[in-house]
C-alpha positions as CSV (number, residue, x, y, z in Angstrom):
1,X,15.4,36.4,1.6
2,X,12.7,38.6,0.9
3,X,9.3,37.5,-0.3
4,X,9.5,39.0,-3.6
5,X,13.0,37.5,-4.0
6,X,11.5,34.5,-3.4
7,X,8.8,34.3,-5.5
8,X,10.7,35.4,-8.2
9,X,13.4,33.1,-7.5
10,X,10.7,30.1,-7.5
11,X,10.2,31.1,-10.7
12,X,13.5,29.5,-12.3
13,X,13.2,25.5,-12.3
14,X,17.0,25.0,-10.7
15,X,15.5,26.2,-7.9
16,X,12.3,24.9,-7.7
17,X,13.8,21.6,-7.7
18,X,16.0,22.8,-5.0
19,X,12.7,23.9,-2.9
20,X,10.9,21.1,-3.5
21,X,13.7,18.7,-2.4
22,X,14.5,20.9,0.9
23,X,10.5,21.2,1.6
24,X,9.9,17.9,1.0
25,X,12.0,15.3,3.9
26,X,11.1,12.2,2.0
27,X,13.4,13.8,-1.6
28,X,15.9,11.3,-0.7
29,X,13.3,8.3,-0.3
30,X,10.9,9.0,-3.2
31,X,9.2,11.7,-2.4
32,X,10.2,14.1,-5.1
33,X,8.8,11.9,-7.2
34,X,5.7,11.5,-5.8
35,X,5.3,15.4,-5.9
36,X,6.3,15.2,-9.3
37,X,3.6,12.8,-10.1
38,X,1.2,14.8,-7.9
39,X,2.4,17.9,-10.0
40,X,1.5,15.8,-13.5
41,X,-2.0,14.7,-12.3
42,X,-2.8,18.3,-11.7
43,X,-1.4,19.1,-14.8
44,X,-3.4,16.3,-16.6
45,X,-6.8,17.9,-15.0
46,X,-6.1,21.4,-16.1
47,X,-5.5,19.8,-19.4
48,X,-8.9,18.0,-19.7
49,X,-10.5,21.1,-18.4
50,X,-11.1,22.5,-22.2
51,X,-12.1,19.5,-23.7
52,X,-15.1,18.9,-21.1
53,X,-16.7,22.2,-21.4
54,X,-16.5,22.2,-25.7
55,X,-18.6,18.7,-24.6
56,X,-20.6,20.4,-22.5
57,X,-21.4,23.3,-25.4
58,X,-21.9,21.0,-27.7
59,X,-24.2,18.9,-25.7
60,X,-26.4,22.0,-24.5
61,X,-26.5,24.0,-28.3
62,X,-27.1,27.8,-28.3
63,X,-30.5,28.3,-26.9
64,X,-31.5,31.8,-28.7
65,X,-31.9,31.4,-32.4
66,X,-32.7,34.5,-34.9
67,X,-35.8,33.8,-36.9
68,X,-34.2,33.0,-39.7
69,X,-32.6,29.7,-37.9
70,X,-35.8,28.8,-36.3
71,X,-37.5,28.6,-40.1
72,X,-35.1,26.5,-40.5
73,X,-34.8,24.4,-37.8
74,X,-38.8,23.8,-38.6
75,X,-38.2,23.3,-41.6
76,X,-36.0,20.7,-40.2
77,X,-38.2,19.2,-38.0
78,X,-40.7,18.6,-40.3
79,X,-38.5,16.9,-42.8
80,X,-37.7,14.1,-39.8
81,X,-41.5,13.6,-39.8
82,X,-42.3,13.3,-42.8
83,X,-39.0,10.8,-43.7
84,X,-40.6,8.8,-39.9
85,X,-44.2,8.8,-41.7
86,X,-42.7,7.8,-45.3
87,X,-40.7,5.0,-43.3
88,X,-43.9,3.6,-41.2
89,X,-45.5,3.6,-44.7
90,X,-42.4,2.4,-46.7
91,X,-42.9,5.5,-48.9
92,X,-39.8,5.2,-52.2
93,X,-40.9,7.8,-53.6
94,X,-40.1,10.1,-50.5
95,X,-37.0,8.3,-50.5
96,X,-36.5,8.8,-54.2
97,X,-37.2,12.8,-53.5
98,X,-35.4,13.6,-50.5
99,X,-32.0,11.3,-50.6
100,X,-29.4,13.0,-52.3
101,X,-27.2,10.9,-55.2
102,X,-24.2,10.3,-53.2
103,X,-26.7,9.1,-49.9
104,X,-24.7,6.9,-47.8
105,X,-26.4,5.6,-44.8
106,X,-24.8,3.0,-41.9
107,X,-26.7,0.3,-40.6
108,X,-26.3,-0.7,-36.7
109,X,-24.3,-3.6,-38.1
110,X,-22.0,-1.4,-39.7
111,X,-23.4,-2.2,-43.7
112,X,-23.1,0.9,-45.8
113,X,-26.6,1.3,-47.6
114,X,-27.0,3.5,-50.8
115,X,-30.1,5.7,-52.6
116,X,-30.9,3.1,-54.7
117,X,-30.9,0.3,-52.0
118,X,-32.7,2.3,-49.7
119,X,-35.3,2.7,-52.3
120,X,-35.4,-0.9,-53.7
121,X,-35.5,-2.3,-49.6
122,X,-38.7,0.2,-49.6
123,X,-40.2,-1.3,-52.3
124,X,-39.8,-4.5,-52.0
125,X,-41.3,-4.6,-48.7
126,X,-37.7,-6.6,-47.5
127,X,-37.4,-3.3,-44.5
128,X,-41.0,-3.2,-42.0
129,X,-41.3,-0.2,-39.8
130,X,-44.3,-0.9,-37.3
131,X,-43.9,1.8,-34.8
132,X,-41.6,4.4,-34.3
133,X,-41.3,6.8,-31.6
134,X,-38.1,9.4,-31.9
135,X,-37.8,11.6,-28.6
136,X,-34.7,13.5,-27.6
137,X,-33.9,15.2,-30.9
138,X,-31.4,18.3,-31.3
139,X,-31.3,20.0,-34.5
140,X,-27.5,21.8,-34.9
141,X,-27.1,24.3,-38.2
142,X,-23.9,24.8,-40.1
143,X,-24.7,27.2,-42.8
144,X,-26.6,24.8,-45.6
145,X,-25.9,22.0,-43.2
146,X,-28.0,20.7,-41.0
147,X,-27.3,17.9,-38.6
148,X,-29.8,16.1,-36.6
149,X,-29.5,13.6,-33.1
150,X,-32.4,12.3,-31.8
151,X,-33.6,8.4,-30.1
152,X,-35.9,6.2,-32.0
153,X,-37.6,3.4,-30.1
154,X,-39.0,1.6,-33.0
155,X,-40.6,-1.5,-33.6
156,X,-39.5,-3.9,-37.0
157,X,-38.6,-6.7,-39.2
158,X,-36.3,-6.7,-42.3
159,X,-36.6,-9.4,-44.5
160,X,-38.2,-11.3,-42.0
161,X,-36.0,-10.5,-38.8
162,X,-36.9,-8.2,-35.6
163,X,-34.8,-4.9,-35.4
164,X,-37.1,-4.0,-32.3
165,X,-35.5,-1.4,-29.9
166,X,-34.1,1.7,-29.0
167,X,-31.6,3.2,-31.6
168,X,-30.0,6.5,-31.6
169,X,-29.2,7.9,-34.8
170,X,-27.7,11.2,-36.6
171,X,-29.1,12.5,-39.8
172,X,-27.3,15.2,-42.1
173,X,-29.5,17.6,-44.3
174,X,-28.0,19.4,-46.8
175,X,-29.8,22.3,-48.5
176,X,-29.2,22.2,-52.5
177,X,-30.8,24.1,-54.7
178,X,-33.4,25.5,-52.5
179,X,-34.4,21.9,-51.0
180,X,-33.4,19.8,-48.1
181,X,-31.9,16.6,-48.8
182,X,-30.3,13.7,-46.7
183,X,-26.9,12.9,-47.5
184,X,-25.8,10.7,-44.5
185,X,-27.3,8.8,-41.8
186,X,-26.3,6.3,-39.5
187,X,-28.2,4.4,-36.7
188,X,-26.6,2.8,-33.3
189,X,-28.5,0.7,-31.2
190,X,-28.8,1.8,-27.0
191,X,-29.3,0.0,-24.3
């Protein structure tokens, strides 16, 4: 047989079979199976191929911005410090400005918080923010949609208990009306 012959030949699964079970002497004991399984494992790593580089483009966003984007990407950034600042000084009105209606936040318990308890928690002097340091924080733009990662080592007590430590958490900003306002957020504590 010729090599072309052959490689065309290898092409149809009848024969590959066949070729595996003559190149292989343990076919009759198992070992067709095990190049089978051999053959799936490969198969499986090919597979995850894709899904670990879309994680790797997501974790590393686009580096080169038009100006427009960087605007708003300070535009952005500054909104995260003045909503840390309003926090440290338990500043509603802030809240009260830049929350939109349907505002849903996420505690790290897992409690779903709302505008108006957000604001009444600030008042009331029930949530205590002594320090808080946020490092680490990426800034991704969807249109009117911005979505914001970032750590938070912060420092705590609401209504009367220590939240102290590190926390990641992911804000989303949506532009309405010409202004920025939060519509989601949700906080996980790290190790």
């Amino acid at each position: 047989m010729q090599k072309n012959e052959l490689s065309t030949e290898l092409m149809h699964p009848t024969f590959r079979t066949r070729v595996q079970a003559d190149l292989c002497p343990l076919a009759d004991c198992g070992g067709l199976v095990v190049t089978n399984k051999c053959l799936m494992l490969l198969f499986c790593v090919f597979a995850a191929i894709p899904a670990f580089s879309a994680q790797h483009v997501a974790l590393h966003p686009k580096s080169t911005f038009d100006s427009g984007e960087q605007e708003i990407i300070r535009q952005i950034v500054d909104m995260e410090r003045q909503a840390k600042e309003a926090s440290l000084r338990r500043d509603a009105d802030f809240s009260l400005r830049t929350l939109a209606e349907d505002y849903v936040a996420i505690t790290p318990l897992g409690q779903v918080t709302t505008k108006q308890e957000t604001i009444s928690a600030r008042r009331s002097g029930q949530l205590r923010y002594e320090s808080m340091n946020v490092t680490d924080m990426v800034v991704r733009l969807y249109g009117d949609t911005a979505v914001v990662t970032a750590r938070a080592d912060v420092k705590g007590h609401q209504l009367g208990e220590d939240f102290s430590g590190p926390y990641r958490y992911t804000r989303v900003w949506v532009r309405r009306n010409g202004r920025w306002q939060t519509v989601s957020y949700q906080a996980t504590v790290t190790q």
